[in-house]
Coordinates of C-alpha atoms in Angstrom, one line a residue:
M1 CA 93.1 85.6 104.4
F2 CA 95.7 88.3 104.7
D3 CA 97.7 90.0 107.5
N4 CA 97.8 86.9 109.6
Y5 CA 100.5 84.5 110.9
I6 CA 99.0 81.3 109.3
E7 CA 101.8 78.9 108.3
G8 CA 102.1 75.8 106.3
L9 CA 101.5 74.8 102.7
F10 CA 99.2 76.8 100.4
P11 CA 95.7 75.4 101.1
E12 CA 94.8 73.1 98.2
F13 CA 91.2 72.5 99.3
I14 CA 90.3 76.1 98.4
A15 CA 90.3 74.9 94.8
N16 CA 87.1 73.1 95.6
F17 CA 85.2 76.3 96.3
T18 CA 84.2 76.8 92.7
N19 CA 81.6 79.5 93.5
L20 CA 84.2 81.9 94.9
T21 CA 84.2 85.3 93.2
D22 CA 86.8 87.0 95.4
L23 CA 89.9 85.3 96.9
R24 CA 92.8 87.2 98.6
I25 CA 95.7 85.3 100.3
Y26 CA 98.8 87.3 101.0
G27 CA 100.9 88.8 103.8
M28 CA 101.2 85.5 105.7
K29 CA 103.7 82.7 106.2
L30 CA 102.4 80.2 103.6
Q31 CA 104.6 78.0 101.5
G32 CA 104.2 77.4 97.8
P33 CA 103.5 76.0 95.3
I34 CA 100.1 77.3 94.2
P35 CA 98.0 74.3 93.4
K36 CA 97.3 73.8 89.7
Q37 CA 93.7 72.9 90.7
F38 CA 93.1 76.6 91.1
S39 CA 92.3 76.6 87.4
N40 CA 88.9 75.3 88.5
L41 CA 88.0 78.7 90.1
I42 CA 86.4 80.0 86.9
N43 CA 84.0 82.3 88.7
L44 CA 86.6 84.5 90.3
K45 CA 86.4 88.2 89.6
Y46 CA 89.3 89.1 91.9
L47 CA 92.3 86.9 92.6
M48 CA 95.1 88.3 94.7
L49 CA 97.9 86.1 96.0
G50 CA 101.3 87.0 97.3
D51 CA 104.2 86.8 99.7
L52 CA 104.8 83.1 99.4
D53 CA 107.9 81.2 100.4
G54 CA 108.9 77.6 99.8
A55 CA 108.5 75.7 96.5
N56 CA 108.2 77.6 93.2
S57 CA 105.0 77.7 91.1
T58 CA 104.2 77.9 87.4
I59 CA 101.6 80.1 86.0
D60 CA 99.5 77.4 84.5
F61 CA 96.9 77.6 87.4
I62 CA 95.4 80.7 85.7
P63 CA 92.3 79.6 83.7
D64 CA 90.7 81.3 80.7
S65 CA 88.1 83.5 82.3
A66 CA 85.6 86.1 81.1
N67 CA 85.0 87.1 84.8
L68 CA 88.5 87.8 86.1
S69 CA 89.2 91.6 86.2
I70 CA 91.9 91.8 88.9
L71 CA 94.8 89.4 89.0
S72 CA 97.6 90.1 91.4
L73 CA 100.4 87.5 91.8
R74 CA 103.1 89.7 93.5
K75 CA 106.0 87.7 95.0
C76 CA 104.5 84.2 94.5
G77 CA 107.7 82.4 93.5
I78 CA 106.4 81.9 90.0
V79 CA 109.1 80.7 87.6
G80 CA 109.5 79.7 84.0
Q81 CA 108.5 81.0 80.6
F82 CA 105.3 83.0 80.3
P83 CA 103.0 80.9 78.1
S84 CA 103.2 81.5 74.4
T85 CA 99.4 81.3 74.4
P86 CA 98.5 83.4 77.5
P87 CA 95.3 82.9 79.4
T88 CA 92.3 84.6 77.8
L89 CA 91.2 87.3 80.1
P90 CA 89.1 89.8 78.1
N91 CA 87.9 91.8 81.1
L92 CA 91.2 92.2 82.9
T93 CA 91.9 95.7 84.2
Y94 CA 94.7 95.0 86.7
L95 CA 97.6 92.6 86.3
D96 CA 100.5 92.5 88.9
L97 CA 103.3 89.9 88.2
R98 CA 106.0 91.8 90.2
S99 CA 108.9 90.1 92.0
N100 CA 108.7 86.7 90.5
N101 CA 111.2 84.9 88.1
L102 CA 109.1 84.9 84.9
S103 CA 110.9 85.0 81.6
G104 CA 110.0 85.2 77.9
Q105 CA 109.4 88.0 75.4
L106 CA 107.7 91.0 76.8
Q107 CA 105.4 91.0 73.8
L108 CA 103.7 87.9 75.3
L109 CA 101.8 90.3 77.6
L110 CA 100.3 92.3 74.7
P111 CA 96.9 90.6 75.1
Y112 CA 96.6 92.6 78.3
K113 CA 97.5 96.0 76.8
S114 CA 93.9 97.2 77.3
S115 CA 94.3 96.9 81.1
R116 CA 94.6 100.0 83.2
Y117 CA 97.5 98.6 85.2
L118 CA 100.2 96.2 84.1
Y119 CA 103.0 95.6 86.6
A120 CA 105.7 93.2 85.4
G121 CA 108.8 94.6 87.2
D122 CA 111.5 92.6 88.9
N123 CA 111.4 89.6 86.6
D124 CA 113.4 88.2 83.7
F125 CA 111.4 89.3 80.7
S126 CA 113.3 90.2 77.6
G127 CA 113.0 91.6 74.1
R128 CA 111.9 95.0 72.8
L129 CA 109.4 97.2 74.4
P130 CA 106.3 97.1 72.2
A131 CA 105.1 100.6 71.2
E132 CA 101.5 99.5 72.0
F133 CA 102.4 99.5 75.7
V134 CA 103.4 103.1 75.7
Q135 CA 100.1 104.9 76.0
P136 CA 98.5 107.3 78.6
S137 CA 95.7 104.8 79.4
L138 CA 98.1 102.2 80.7
A139 CA 100.2 102.3 83.9
L140 CA 103.2 100.1 83.0
D141 CA 106.0 98.8 85.2
I142 CA 108.8 96.9 83.6
S143 CA 111.6 98.0 85.9
Y144 CA 114.4 95.7 86.9
N145 CA 114.1 93.4 83.8
P146 CA 117.6 93.9 82.6
F147 CA 117.1 92.1 79.3
I148 CA 114.3 94.4 78.0
N149 CA 115.6 96.7 75.3
G150 CA 114.6 98.8 72.4
L151 CA 113.9 102.5 71.9
L152 CA 111.6 104.5 74.1
P153 CA 109.3 106.3 71.6
N154 CA 109.1 110.1 71.5
N155 CA 106.3 111.3 73.7
P156 CA 104.6 114.7 73.2
T157 CA 105.0 116.9 76.3
D158 CA 101.3 117.2 76.7
R159 CA 100.9 113.4 77.0
K160 CA 101.3 112.1 80.5
L161 CA 102.7 108.6 80.7
S162 CA 102.8 106.2 83.7
L163 CA 105.9 104.2 82.9
N164 CA 108.7 102.9 85.0
Y165 CA 111.7 101.3 83.1
I166 CA 114.5 101.8 85.6
G167 CA 116.8 98.8 85.5
T168 CA 116.2 97.9 81.9
A169 CA 118.4 98.2 78.8
I170 CA 115.9 100.5 77.0
D171 CA 117.6 103.3 74.9
T172 CA 116.1 106.6 76.1
S173 CA 118.4 108.9 74.2
R174 CA 115.6 110.2 71.9
A175 CA 113.0 110.6 74.7
I176 CA 114.8 112.4 77.6
N177 CA 117.3 115.1 77.9
S178 CA 121.0 114.3 78.1
E179 CA 121.4 115.3 81.7
N180 CA 118.7 112.9 82.8
L181 CA 120.2 110.2 80.6
T182 CA 123.6 110.7 82.1
L183 CA 122.4 110.4 85.6
L184 CA 120.3 107.3 84.8
N185 CA 123.4 105.7 83.3
C186 CA 125.1 106.3 86.7
L187 CA 122.2 104.6 88.4
H188 CA 122.6 101.6 86.2
M189 CA 126.4 101.6 86.8
K190 CA 127.3 102.2 83.2
E191 CA 128.9 105.1 81.4
C192 CA 128.7 107.4 84.4
N193 CA 129.8 110.9 83.5
R194 CA 133.0 111.8 85.2
K195 CA 131.5 115.0 86.7
Y196 CA 129.6 112.9 89.2
Y197 CA 132.9 111.7 90.5
T198 CA 134.9 114.9 90.3
N199 CA 132.0 117.0 91.7
A200 CA 131.1 114.4 94.3
I201 CA 128.5 115.4 97.0
T202 CA 128.7 114.6 100.7
S203 CA 125.1 115.4 101.8
F204 CA 121.5 115.2 100.6
A205 CA 118.1 116.1 102.0
V206 CA 114.6 115.8 100.5
N207 CA 111.1 116.8 101.8
C208 CA 109.2 113.7 100.6
G209 CA 105.9 114.7 99.1
G210 CA 106.5 118.4 100.1
K211 CA 108.0 121.6 98.9
Q212 CA 111.5 122.8 99.5
T213 CA 112.0 123.5 103.2
I214 CA 115.0 125.0 105.0
Y215 CA 115.9 124.4 108.6
S216 CA 118.9 125.4 110.8
D217 CA 120.7 122.8 112.8
P218 CA 122.5 125.2 113.5
L219 CA 123.6 125.8 109.9
P220 CA 120.9 125.9 107.2
I221 CA 119.8 122.5 105.8
T222 CA 117.8 122.6 102.6
F223 CA 115.3 119.7 102.1
D224 CA 114.6 119.5 98.3
D225 CA 111.2 119.8 96.7
D226 CA 109.6 116.3 96.0
T227 CA 106.2 117.1 94.6
T228 CA 106.4 115.5 91.2
D229 CA 103.4 113.2 90.6
L230 CA 104.7 109.8 89.4
G231 CA 101.3 108.4 88.6
A232 CA 100.7 104.7 89.1
A233 CA 104.2 103.9 87.9
G234 CA 107.1 106.2 87.1
F235 CA 110.2 108.0 88.3
H236 CA 111.6 111.6 88.5
V237 CA 115.2 112.7 87.9
N238 CA 116.5 115.7 89.8
T239 CA 119.7 116.5 87.9
S240 CA 120.7 119.6 89.8
M241 CA 120.8 117.8 93.1
Q242 CA 121.7 114.4 91.7
W243 CA 118.9 112.2 93.0
V244 CA 116.1 110.0 91.6
V245 CA 112.7 109.0 93.1
S246 CA 110.9 105.9 91.7
H247 CA 107.5 104.5 92.4
V248 CA 105.4 101.5 91.5
G249 CA 101.9 100.6 92.7
S250 CA 98.2 101.4 92.8
D251 CA 95.3 99.9 94.7
P252 CA 93.2 97.8 92.2
F253 CA 89.9 99.0 93.6
R254 CA 90.5 102.7 94.1
E255 CA 92.7 105.5 92.6
S256 CA 95.5 105.8 95.1
P257 CA 97.0 109.0 96.4
R258 CA 100.7 109.4 95.9
F259 CA 100.9 112.3 98.4
V260 CA 99.3 112.7 101.8
N261 CA 99.2 115.7 104.1
T262 CA 97.7 117.1 107.2
S263 CA 97.1 120.6 108.6
Q264 CA 97.2 119.3 112.1
V265 CA 100.2 120.2 114.2
I266 CA 102.8 117.5 114.7
L267 CA 104.0 117.6 118.3
G268 CA 107.3 116.5 119.6
T269 CA 109.6 118.1 117.0
D270 CA 111.1 121.4 116.2
M271 CA 110.5 120.7 112.4
P272 CA 106.7 120.1 112.4
E273 CA 106.2 121.1 108.7
L274 CA 108.5 118.3 107.6
Y275 CA 106.2 115.7 109.0
Q276 CA 102.9 117.3 107.6
T277 CA 103.5 115.9 104.1
A278 CA 104.6 112.5 102.9
R279 CA 105.1 110.5 99.7
T280 CA 103.4 107.1 99.8
S281 CA 102.9 104.1 97.5
R282 CA 100.8 101.0 97.4
S283 CA 103.8 98.8 96.6
A284 CA 107.3 100.3 96.4
L285 CA 109.3 103.5 96.7
W286 CA 113.0 103.9 95.8
Y287 CA 115.2 106.9 96.4
Y288 CA 118.6 107.0 94.7
I289 CA 121.3 109.5 95.6
V290 CA 123.9 109.7 92.8
G291 CA 127.5 111.1 93.0
L292 CA 128.3 110.5 96.6
S293 CA 132.0 110.4 97.4
T294 CA 133.3 107.2 98.8
G295 CA 133.0 106.8 102.5
K296 CA 130.7 106.4 105.5
Y297 CA 127.4 108.2 105.7
T298 CA 124.5 108.6 108.2
V299 CA 121.1 108.0 106.7
Q300 CA 118.1 109.6 108.5
L301 CA 114.6 108.6 107.6
F302 CA 111.7 110.8 109.0
F303 CA 108.2 109.4 109.6
A304 CA 104.8 110.4 111.0
E305 CA 101.6 108.5 110.5
I306 CA 99.1 111.1 109.3
V307 CA 96.5 108.9 107.6
I308 CA 95.8 105.6 109.5
E309 CA 94.4 105.7 113.0
K310 CA 93.6 102.7 115.2
P311 CA 92.4 100.0 114.7
G312 CA 94.1 100.4 111.3
K313 CA 97.8 99.6 111.0
R314 CA 100.4 100.4 108.3
L315 CA 103.3 97.9 108.0
F316 CA 106.2 97.9 105.4
N317 CA 109.8 96.9 105.0
I318 CA 112.9 99.1 104.6
D319 CA 116.1 98.2 102.7
I320 CA 119.2 100.4 102.4
Q321 CA 121.8 99.3 99.8
D322 CA 119.8 96.1 99.2
R323 CA 120.1 95.2 102.9
N324 CA 116.9 94.9 105.0
I325 CA 117.0 97.1 108.1
K326 CA 113.3 97.0 109.1
T327 CA 110.6 94.3 108.6
D328 CA 106.9 95.1 109.5
F329 CA 107.9 98.7 110.3
D330 CA 105.0 100.3 112.2
I331 CA 105.3 104.1 112.3
T332 CA 102.6 104.6 114.9
K333 CA 104.1 102.0 117.2
E334 CA 107.6 103.4 116.8
A335 CA 106.4 107.0 117.4
G336 CA 104.1 106.2 120.3
G337 CA 101.0 107.4 118.6
F338 CA 99.1 108.9 115.6
R339 CA 100.6 112.1 114.2
R340 CA 103.7 111.7 116.2
P341 CA 107.2 111.9 114.7
T342 CA 109.8 109.2 114.7
N343 CA 113.2 108.8 112.9
I344 CA 115.4 105.9 111.9
T345 CA 119.2 106.5 111.8
Y346 CA 121.4 104.1 109.9
E347 CA 125.1 104.1 109.1
V348 CA 126.2 102.9 105.6
T349 CA 129.3 102.8 103.5
V350 CA 129.1 104.1 99.9
V351 CA 131.7 102.7 97.5
N352 CA 130.2 103.1 94.0
S353 CA 128.8 106.7 94.2
V354 CA 125.1 105.5 94.5
L355 CA 123.0 105.2 97.7
K356 CA 119.8 103.2 97.3
I357 CA 116.8 103.4 99.7
H358 CA 113.9 101.1 99.1
L359 CA 110.6 101.1 101.1
H360 CA 108.2 98.3 100.1
W361 CA 104.9 96.8 101.1
N362 CA 105.0 93.1 102.2
G363 CA 101.2 92.4 102.2
R364 CA 101.0 93.2 105.9
G365 CA 98.8 95.6 107.8
T366 CA 95.2 96.7 107.2
C367 CA 94.0 97.6 103.7
C368 CA 91.0 99.8 104.1
I369 CA 91.1 102.1 107.2
P370 CA 90.2 105.0 106.8
Y371 CA 89.6 104.2 103.1
E372 CA 90.3 101.5 100.6
G373 CA 93.9 101.6 99.6
A374 CA 95.3 103.0 102.8
Y375 CA 98.4 100.8 103.1
G376 CA 102.0 100.6 101.8
P377 CA 105.2 102.6 102.6
L378 CA 105.1 106.2 103.6
V379 CA 108.0 108.6 104.3
S380 CA 108.1 112.2 105.3
A381 CA 111.8 113.2 104.6
I382 CA 115.2 111.7 104.0
R383 CA 118.6 113.1 105.0
V384 CA 122.1 111.8 104.2
F385 CA 125.3 113.3 105.5
R386 CA 128.9 112.5 106.5
P387 CA 129.0 111.5 110.3
E388 CA 131.9 114.0 110.9
S389 CA 129.9 116.8 109.3
P390 CA 126.3 116.5 110.5
N391 CA 125.3 120.1 109.7
N392 CA 126.2 119.8 106.1
S393 CA 129.1 122.2 106.7
P394 CA 132.2 121.5 104.7
P395 CA 135.0 119.9 106.7
P396 CA 138.0 122.2 107.6
A397 CA 140.7 122.6 105.0
R398 CA 143.1 120.8 107.3
P399 CA 142.5 118.9 110.5
V400 CA 143.1 120.7 113.8
S401 CA 145.5 118.6 115.8
A402 CA 146.3 118.8 119.5
P403 CA 149.2 121.1 120.3
S404 CA 152.7 119.6 120.7
N405 CA 155.1 120.3 123.6
D406 CA 157.0 122.7 121.4
D407 CA 153.8 124.5 120.6
K408 CA 153.0 124.7 124.3
R409 CA 156.5 126.1 125.2
R410 CA 156.1 128.7 122.4
G411 CA 152.7 129.6 123.7
V412 CA 154.1 130.1 127.2
V413 CA 157.0 132.3 126.0
A414 CA 154.6 134.4 123.9
G415 CA 152.3 134.8 126.9
I416 CA 155.1 135.9 129.2
A417 CA 156.3 138.4 126.6
A418 CA 152.8 139.8 126.2
L419 CA 152.5 140.3 130.0
C420 CA 155.9 142.0 130.1
I421 CA 154.9 144.4 127.4
A422 CA 151.7 145.2 129.1
A423 CA 153.4 145.7 132.5
A424 CA 155.9 148.1 130.8
V425 CA 153.1 150.1 129.2
I426 CA 151.2 150.4 132.5
S427 CA 154.4 151.3 134.4
S428 CA 155.3 154.0 131.9
S429 CA 151.8 155.5 132.1
V430 CA 152.0 155.6 135.9
V431 CA 155.4 157.3 135.9
Y432 CA 154.2 159.9 133.3
L433 CA 151.1 160.7 135.3
W434 CA 153.1 161.1 138.6
W435 CA 155.6 163.5 136.8
K436 CA 152.7 165.6 135.5
W437 CA 151.2 165.8 139.0
V438 CA 154.5 166.9 140.6
A439 CA 155.0 169.6 138.0
L440 CA 151.5 171.1 138.7
V441 CA 152.2 171.2 142.4
K442 CA 155.5 173.1 142.0
H443 CA 154.3 175.4 139.3
P444 CA 150.5 175.9 139.7
N445 CA 150.4 178.9 137.3
A446 CA 152.4 177.1 134.5

């Protein structure tokens, strides 16, 4: 039961279907709470609930189970302390608790450290980050839990981690270089280096999921490279151009691509290469531009659906500066077809030097066309610029104002003087030539 418009309270009678092994209810208009009787569903292997409004739930509907391997409770309105004796789930491989109001020490999740995916972002967990969580075999998201702290352990350069901790109080000074740390501090609105204010930027462009590309419009616009693989959870800091990309999400049943591309020509644009690649996510993408000078900006988002054809459908939400601007955004519908380009233009005011763009899945759309895991946000490129300087060219050193009456009079006088000088030169030339002609007639042998 997903991607429908079913309304009302969460169906309690489903708790009577004790032979169920797979239950998925999300992307609809149901109201919580989740019935506690769901603890009777001990044969479940896959339980995926989400996108609930209404009354809050507690997590005590999760039973001890040796069968459960996938547990997704994204945006279920679950509140309260995570149990000090968590449910026993020895075969759990995927746990998603994102976007609830769960609290308690992060170490309470340690029984699930053997999972492949553990998403606990956008909650109220606290305490130190256990070192046992920092391992290549676990994709860990603890982003936007402001009370999580501790030190990020040193990581050998040859050990690839999937870890997203943006929006926490974790001390990363030993683990990342100072430039990255400084920019992340700006992102968190703390201890921002003065250089990001004194050397403020007024434009930005990135080729999402693609290599650096330059277009002329009419002046050259450079779309930055954005090909860093963020794994199932992670972020990348571009210190030279002052931006950050962050990602969370993976399909629980299939390894999910983070980039998609096509060799087919994208018609209807003079920038087809820009739409042939895209960055995508099964849950959420953020782009942060850091160091923008205060003022109004135009944000352009570039899209082309290059994966899902009918009857499939990709839907997601778009927020800019924490304000929703699109719900159930359908690229194919907006563009008028598959592999067709479409853009969104939005005006925004930046007052704190940081611009935040958030694209996130809301449980809507199809899940498995043309393959399992084909859903979630997708974006081809992003461009930000001052409205008065759309070609990224610097504004003039001083404004060019309309001429005053005095300026006009001076212009007229200068014009008359120039005409007089020109007339005098022409007249003198004519007189000289006439004199030379007369002299030749009178003295032909001279």
